[in-house]
Coordinates of N, CA, C and O and ligand atoms in Angstrom, one line a residue:
M1 N 72.9 199.3 55.3 CA 72.6 199.8 54.3 C 73.0 199.4 52.8 O 73.6 198.1 52.5
D2 N 71.8 200.1 52.5 CA 71.0 198.9 50.8 C 71.4 199.7 50.1 O 71.5 200.5 49.8
E3 N 71.7 198.6 49.1 CA 73.0 199.7 48.0 C 71.3 199.4 46.7 O 72.0 199.8 46.0
K4 N 70.7 199.7 47.3 CA 70.2 198.8 45.6 C 69.5 199.5 44.6 O 69.1 201.1 46.0
T5 N 69.6 199.9 44.0 CA 69.0 200.5 42.8 C 68.1 200.6 43.0 O 67.1 200.0 42.6
I6 N 66.7 202.4 43.2 CA 65.7 202.0 42.9 C 65.7 203.7 42.2 O 66.0 205.0 42.5
L7 N 65.1 203.9 40.6 CA 64.2 204.2 39.8 C 63.3 205.5 39.7 O 61.9 204.3 40.0
I8 N 62.5 206.6 40.5 CA 61.9 207.6 40.5 C 62.2 208.1 39.7 O 62.1 208.3 38.8
V9 N 60.4 207.2 39.0 CA 59.8 208.3 37.4 C 58.6 209.8 38.2 O 57.9 209.4 38.3
E10 N 58.4 210.6 37.5 CA 57.5 211.3 38.5 C 58.4 213.1 37.7 O 59.1 214.0 37.7
D11 N 57.2 213.8 37.0 CA 57.3 214.5 36.1 C 57.2 215.5 37.1 O 57.5 217.2 37.1
N12 N 56.8 216.0 38.4 CA 56.9 217.5 39.9 C 57.6 217.3 40.2 O 57.7 216.2 41.0
P13 N 58.6 217.9 40.5 CA 59.6 218.6 41.4 C 59.0 218.6 42.7 O 60.0 217.6 42.6
D14 N 58.8 218.8 42.9 CA 58.0 218.3 44.4 C 57.7 217.2 44.3 O 58.3 217.0 45.9
N15 N 57.2 216.7 43.7 CA 57.1 214.8 44.9 C 57.9 213.9 44.1 O 58.7 213.0 45.3
M16 N 59.0 214.5 43.3 CA 60.3 214.0 42.8 C 60.7 214.4 44.7 O 61.6 213.4 44.6
Y17 N 61.0 215.7 44.5 CA 62.1 215.7 45.7 C 61.6 214.6 46.9 O 62.7 214.8 47.6
V18 N 60.1 214.9 47.5 CA 59.9 214.2 48.1 C 60.1 212.9 48.0 O 60.5 212.2 49.5
L19 N 59.8 212.6 47.9 CA 60.0 210.7 46.7 C 61.6 210.4 47.4 O 62.5 209.5 47.9
D20 N 62.7 211.3 47.0 CA 64.1 211.0 46.1 C 64.8 210.9 48.0 O 66.0 210.5 48.4
H21 N 64.1 211.6 48.8 CA 63.8 212.0 50.3 C 63.8 210.8 51.2 O 65.0 210.5 51.9
L22 N 62.7 210.9 51.5 CA 62.3 209.5 51.7 C 63.0 208.6 51.7 O 63.6 208.1 52.5
L23 N 63.8 208.1 50.3 CA 64.2 207.0 50.2 C 66.5 207.2 50.6 O 66.7 206.2 51.1
T24 N 66.3 208.1 50.2 CA 67.6 208.1 50.4 C 68.2 208.7 51.7 O 69.2 207.5 52.1
H25 N 67.0 208.9 52.5 CA 66.6 209.6 54.0 C 67.3 207.7 54.2 O 68.3 207.2 55.2
R26 N 66.7 206.6 53.8 CA 66.2 205.1 54.3 C 67.9 204.3 54.0 O 67.6 203.3 54.7
G27 N 68.3 205.3 52.7 CA 70.4 204.2 52.8 C 69.9 204.3 51.4 O 70.9 203.0 50.7
Y28 N 68.7 203.8 50.7 CA 68.6 204.1 49.1 C 69.6 204.2 48.2 O 69.7 205.3 48.7
R29 N 70.4 204.0 47.7 CA 70.7 204.7 46.4 C 69.6 204.6 45.6 O 68.9 203.9 45.1
V30 N 69.0 206.5 44.6 CA 68.1 206.2 43.4 C 68.4 206.7 42.7 O 70.1 207.8 42.3
Q31 N 67.9 206.5 41.1 CA 67.9 207.4 40.0 C 66.9 208.2 40.2 O 65.8 207.8 40.6
Q32 N 66.9 209.1 39.3 CA 65.5 210.2 38.5 C 65.4 210.2 37.7 O 66.7 210.2 36.4
A33 N 63.8 210.1 37.4 CA 63.7 210.6 36.0 C 61.8 211.0 35.6 O 61.1 211.2 35.9
I34 N 62.3 211.8 34.5 CA 61.2 212.8 35.1 C 59.8 212.4 33.9 O 59.3 213.7 33.6
S35 N 60.5 211.6 33.2 CA 59.3 211.2 31.9 C 59.2 210.0 31.3 O 60.0 209.4 31.9
G36 N 58.1 209.5 30.4 CA 57.6 208.6 30.2 C 59.7 207.7 29.7 O 60.7 206.6 30.0
E37 N 59.9 208.0 28.7 CA 61.1 208.4 27.6 C 61.9 208.0 28.5 O 62.6 207.4 28.3
E38 N 62.6 208.9 29.7 CA 64.3 209.0 30.8 C 62.9 207.6 30.0 O 65.4 206.7 31.9
A39 N 62.7 207.3 32.0 CA 62.2 205.8 32.5 C 62.4 205.1 31.9 O 63.2 204.1 32.2
L40 N 62.4 205.0 30.6 CA 62.8 202.6 29.5 C 64.3 203.2 29.6 O 65.4 202.1 29.6
S41 N 64.8 204.4 29.2 CA 66.8 204.3 28.8 C 67.0 203.8 30.6 O 67.9 202.9 29.9
Q42 N 66.3 204.5 31.4 CA 67.3 204.7 33.2 C 66.8 202.8 32.8 O 67.9 202.4 33.7
V43 N 65.5 202.6 33.7 CA 65.7 200.9 33.1 C 66.9 200.5 32.5 O 67.3 199.4 32.9
R44 N 67.0 200.4 31.4 CA 67.6 199.5 30.5 C 69.3 199.6 31.2 O 70.4 198.6 31.3
E45 N 69.4 201.3 31.5 CA 70.9 201.3 32.1 C 71.5 201.2 33.8 O 72.4 200.9 33.6
Y46 N 70.0 201.5 34.5 CA 70.8 201.5 35.5 C 70.2 200.1 35.8 O 70.9 199.4 37.3
R47 N 69.9 199.2 35.6 CA 69.0 198.4 35.9 C 68.9 197.9 37.4 O 69.2 196.9 38.3
P48 N 67.8 198.8 37.2 CA 67.3 199.1 39.3 C 66.1 198.1 40.2 O 66.6 196.8 38.5
A49 N 66.2 198.2 40.9 CA 65.8 197.1 41.2 C 64.0 197.9 41.8 O 63.2 195.9 42.3
L50 N 63.8 198.6 41.4 CA 63.3 198.6 41.9 C 62.4 199.8 41.4 O 63.3 200.8 41.2
V51 N 60.7 200.6 40.5 CA 60.9 201.5 39.7 C 59.5 201.5 40.7 O 59.1 201.4 40.5
L52 N 59.6 202.9 40.6 CA 58.3 204.1 41.6 C 57.7 205.0 39.8 O 58.6 205.5 40.2
M53 N 56.4 204.7 40.4 CA 56.4 204.7 37.7 C 54.9 205.9 38.7 O 53.7 205.8 39.1
D54 N 55.3 207.1 38.3 CA 54.3 207.7 38.3 C 53.0 207.6 37.3 O 54.2 207.4 35.6
M55 N 52.7 207.7 37.5 CA 51.2 207.2 37.2 C 50.3 207.8 35.3 O 50.1 208.3 34.4
Q56 N 50.9 209.9 36.7 CA 50.4 210.6 35.2 C 50.9 212.0 34.5 O 52.2 212.4 35.4
M57 N 51.7 211.0 33.1 CA 53.0 211.8 32.9 C 52.4 212.7 31.8 O 51.7 212.3 30.8
P58 N 52.8 213.8 30.9 CA 52.2 214.1 30.1 C 53.8 213.1 28.9 O 54.4 212.5 29.5
G59 N 53.0 213.2 27.1 CA 53.6 212.5 27.2 C 53.4 211.8 26.2 O 51.9 210.8 27.4
M60 N 54.7 210.5 27.1 CA 55.0 208.8 27.8 C 54.2 209.0 28.9 O 54.8 208.8 30.1
D61 N 53.1 208.7 29.4 CA 52.5 208.2 30.6 C 53.0 206.8 31.7 O 53.6 206.0 30.1
G62 N 53.1 206.4 32.7 CA 53.4 205.5 33.1 C 52.5 204.0 33.0 O 53.2 203.3 32.6
Y63 N 51.3 205.0 32.4 CA 50.8 203.2 32.4 C 51.6 202.6 30.6 O 52.4 201.6 30.3
A64 N 51.8 203.2 29.4 CA 53.1 203.1 28.6 C 54.8 202.4 28.8 O 54.4 202.2 28.3
V65 N 54.9 203.8 29.7 CA 56.3 203.1 30.0 C 56.0 201.3 30.1 O 57.1 200.4 30.3
V66 N 54.8 201.0 31.7 CA 55.2 200.2 32.1 C 55.5 198.8 30.8 O 55.2 197.8 31.0
R67 N 54.0 199.7 30.4 CA 53.5 198.7 29.1 C 55.0 198.0 28.1 O 55.2 196.1 28.6
E68 N 56.0 198.8 27.9 CA 57.0 198.8 27.3 C 57.6 198.0 28.1 O 59.1 197.1 27.5
I69 N 57.9 198.4 29.6 CA 58.8 197.9 30.2 C 58.8 196.0 30.1 O 59.3 195.1 30.3
R70 N 57.1 195.6 29.9 CA 56.7 194.2 30.3 C 57.3 193.3 29.5 O 57.1 192.3 28.9
R71 N 56.4 194.1 28.3 CA 56.9 194.1 26.6 C 58.7 192.3 26.5 O 59.3 192.3 25.7
H72 N 59.8 193.2 27.9 CA 61.0 192.3 27.7 C 61.3 191.4 29.0 O 60.5 192.1 29.9
P73 N 61.2 190.3 28.5 CA 61.9 189.1 28.7 C 62.8 189.5 30.4 O 62.2 189.0 31.6
E74 N 63.3 190.1 30.3 CA 64.1 190.7 31.1 C 64.0 191.3 31.9 O 64.9 191.6 33.5
F75 N 62.4 191.7 32.2 CA 62.3 193.5 32.4 C 61.0 192.6 33.9 O 60.3 193.0 34.5
A76 N 60.9 191.4 33.5 CA 58.6 190.8 33.7 C 59.3 190.8 35.2 O 57.7 191.0 35.8
L77 N 60.4 190.4 35.9 CA 59.4 190.6 36.9 C 60.3 191.3 38.0 O 60.2 191.9 39.4
L78 N 61.1 192.9 37.1 CA 61.6 194.2 38.1 C 60.0 194.5 39.2 O 58.6 194.9 38.3
P79 N 60.0 194.4 40.2 CA 58.8 195.3 40.9 C 58.5 196.8 40.2 O 59.5 198.1 40.4
V80 N 57.8 196.9 39.7 CA 56.9 198.1 39.4 C 56.2 198.5 40.2 O 54.3 198.0 40.5
I81 N 56.1 199.2 41.6 CA 54.5 200.5 41.9 C 54.7 201.4 41.3 O 54.8 202.3 41.2
A82 N 53.0 201.5 41.6 CA 51.8 203.0 40.8 C 51.9 203.8 41.8 O 52.1 203.5 42.6
V83 N 52.8 204.9 41.3 CA 52.6 205.8 42.7 C 50.8 206.9 41.5 O 51.3 207.5 41.2
T84 N 50.1 207.2 41.8 CA 48.8 207.5 41.2 C 47.7 208.9 42.1 O 48.2 208.1 43.3
A85 N 48.0 210.4 41.3 CA 46.6 210.7 42.6 C 45.0 210.1 42.5 O 44.4 210.5 43.0
S86 N 44.9 209.5 40.7 CA 44.6 209.2 40.6 C 43.5 208.5 41.4 O 44.5 207.1 42.1
N87 N 42.0 207.9 42.8 CA 42.3 207.5 43.7 C 40.6 206.8 42.9 O 39.1 206.5 44.3
M88 N 39.7 206.7 41.7 CA 38.8 205.9 41.6 C 38.7 204.7 41.4 O 39.5 203.6 41.1
P89 N 36.9 204.9 41.7 CA 37.6 203.0 41.3 C 37.6 201.5 40.6 O 37.3 202.7 39.0
G90 N 38.2 201.4 40.6 CA 38.7 200.6 39.6 C 40.3 200.5 38.6 O 40.9 200.7 38.2
D91 N 41.1 202.3 39.4 CA 42.7 202.4 39.0 C 43.0 201.5 39.6 O 44.2 201.4 38.3
R92 N 43.0 200.7 41.1 CA 44.0 200.1 41.3 C 43.7 198.9 40.1 O 45.5 198.3 39.8
E93 N 42.4 199.3 39.7 CA 43.5 197.3 38.7 C 43.3 197.6 37.2 O 44.8 197.3 36.7
Q94 N 43.6 199.2 36.8 CA 44.8 199.3 35.7 C 45.1 199.4 35.3 O 46.5 198.8 35.0
T95 N 46.5 200.0 37.3 CA 47.7 199.8 36.6 C 47.6 198.1 36.9 O 49.0 198.7 36.8
L96 N 47.2 197.7 37.7 CA 48.0 196.5 37.9 C 47.4 195.3 36.2 O 48.6 194.5 35.5
I97 N 46.8 195.6 35.7 CA 46.5 195.8 33.9 C 47.2 195.6 33.4 O 47.4 195.2 32.0
A98 N 48.0 196.8 33.6 CA 48.7 197.9 33.2 C 50.3 196.9 33.0 O 51.2 197.3 31.9
G99 N 50.4 196.2 33.9 CA 52.0 195.6 34.2 C 52.9 195.9 35.5 O 53.5 195.3 36.1
C100 N 52.1 197.0 36.1 CA 52.4 196.9 37.1 C 52.4 195.8 39.1 O 51.4 195.2 38.4
T101 N 53.0 196.0 39.6 CA 53.3 194.7 40.4 C 51.7 195.4 41.5 O 51.9 194.6 42.5
D102 N 52.3 196.1 41.8 CA 51.4 197.2 43.4 C 51.4 198.8 43.1 O 52.1 199.5 41.7
Y103 N 50.5 199.3 43.5 CA 50.1 200.4 43.8 C 49.6 201.2 45.4 O 49.9 200.8 46.4
V104 N 50.4 202.0 45.1 CA 50.2 203.8 46.4 C 49.8 204.5 45.6 O 49.3 205.1 44.8
A105 N 48.7 205.7 46.5 CA 48.3 206.7 46.7 C 48.4 208.1 46.7 O 49.4 207.7 47.7
K106 N 48.3 208.6 45.6 CA 48.7 210.7 46.4 C 48.1 211.5 46.7 O 46.7 210.8 46.6
P107 N 47.6 211.3 47.9 CA 49.4 212.5 48.5 C 50.3 210.6 49.3 O 49.8 209.7 50.1
I108 N 50.9 210.3 49.7 CA 52.7 209.2 50.0 C 51.4 209.6 50.7 O 52.3 210.0 52.0
N109 N 52.4 208.2 51.9 CA 51.7 207.8 53.4 C 53.5 207.3 53.3 O 53.5 206.4 53.0
P110 N 53.8 208.2 53.8 CA 55.3 207.9 53.5 C 56.0 206.4 55.0 O 56.8 205.2 53.9
R111 N 54.6 206.2 55.4 CA 55.4 204.9 55.9 C 55.5 203.6 55.2 O 55.1 202.4 54.8
E112 N 53.4 203.9 54.4 CA 53.4 202.7 53.7 C 54.6 202.7 52.9 O 55.2 201.0 52.3
L113 N 54.7 203.8 52.0 CA 55.7 203.3 50.8 C 56.4 202.5 51.3 O 56.7 201.1 50.4
L114 N 57.4 203.6 52.3 CA 58.9 201.8 52.6 C 58.8 201.1 52.7 O 58.9 199.9 52.6
R115 N 57.4 200.9 53.6 CA 56.9 199.6 53.4 C 56.9 198.0 52.8 O 57.5 196.9 52.6
L116 N 56.0 199.2 51.1 CA 56.2 198.6 49.9 C 57.7 198.5 49.2 O 57.9 197.3 49.6
V117 N 58.7 199.3 49.2 CA 60.2 199.3 49.1 C 60.2 197.7 49.8 O 61.3 197.8 48.9
E118 N 60.7 198.5 50.8 CA 61.0 197.4 51.2 C 60.4 196.3 51.5 O 61.0 195.0 51.8
H119 N 59.3 195.5 51.3 CA 58.9 194.3 50.9 C 59.0 194.0 49.4 O 59.9 192.6 49.3
Y120 N 59.2 194.4 48.4 CA 59.5 194.2 47.5 C 61.2 194.0 47.6 O 61.9 193.5 46.3
L121 N 61.6 194.5 47.7 CA 63.2 194.3 47.3 C 63.4 193.3 48.1 O 64.5 192.6 48.2
E122 N 62.8 192.9 49.4 CA 64.0 192.2 50.4 C 62.6 190.9 50.1 O 62.9 189.8 49.6
G123 N 61.7 190.5 48.8 CA 61.4 189.6 48.2 C 61.9 188.8 46.9 O 62.1 187.6 46.6
G124 N 62.4 189.6 46.6 CA 63.4 190.0 45.8 C 62.4 189.5 45.0 O 62.8 189.2 43.2
G125 N 61.2 189.5 44.1 CA 60.6 189.3 43.5 C 59.3 190.3 43.4 O 59.1 191.3 43.0
S126 N 59.2 189.6 41.7 CA 57.4 190.7 40.9 C 56.1 189.3 41.7 O 56.2 189.0 42.7
G127 N 54.9 189.9 41.7 CA 54.1 189.0 42.1 C 52.7 190.1 43.6 O 53.3 190.7 43.6
N128 N 51.6 189.8 42.8 CA 51.2 191.4 43.8 C 51.3 190.0 45.0 O 50.7 188.9 45.3
D129 N 50.4 190.6 46.7 CA 51.4 190.1 48.0 C 50.1 190.6 48.0 O 49.5 191.7 49.3
S130 N 48.6 190.0 49.1 CA 48.0 190.0 49.5 C 48.5 190.8 51.3 O 46.9 190.4 51.8
D131 N 49.2 189.9 51.5 CA 50.0 190.5 52.5 C 50.9 191.6 53.9 O 51.6 192.2 54.2
R132 N 50.1 193.0 52.8 CA 50.9 194.0 52.7 C 50.1 194.2 54.1 O 49.1 194.3 54.3
Ligands
MN1 MN1 52.1 213.6 37.7

């Protein structure tokens, strides 16, 4: 049983349900945030090992959240995986420029997501990886 905490940031209840189920079924401990503001306070409170970040949220979106997270040196290496419905050319780069560690597209491919999560939790660090 892996007891590392994963913070899921997602404003859509159906997507949250799917992600939460996928990760808890795999044995991860999960925290949920349904807005950017809540995400920031939970990062500080729970110090998750990894964050799954919905980039499209009303108000403070995922780009703003990850930029704020990266302003704090203590969270410089926190893996933040962008989850975005948008699949336009250049979108992946935009999430990385904003400070995300990696990127998955919606609709979620469960195997791809779990592989990424395991990779970054076991790797224990950040940084983009060509070996995914
Ligand atoms: Mn959303």
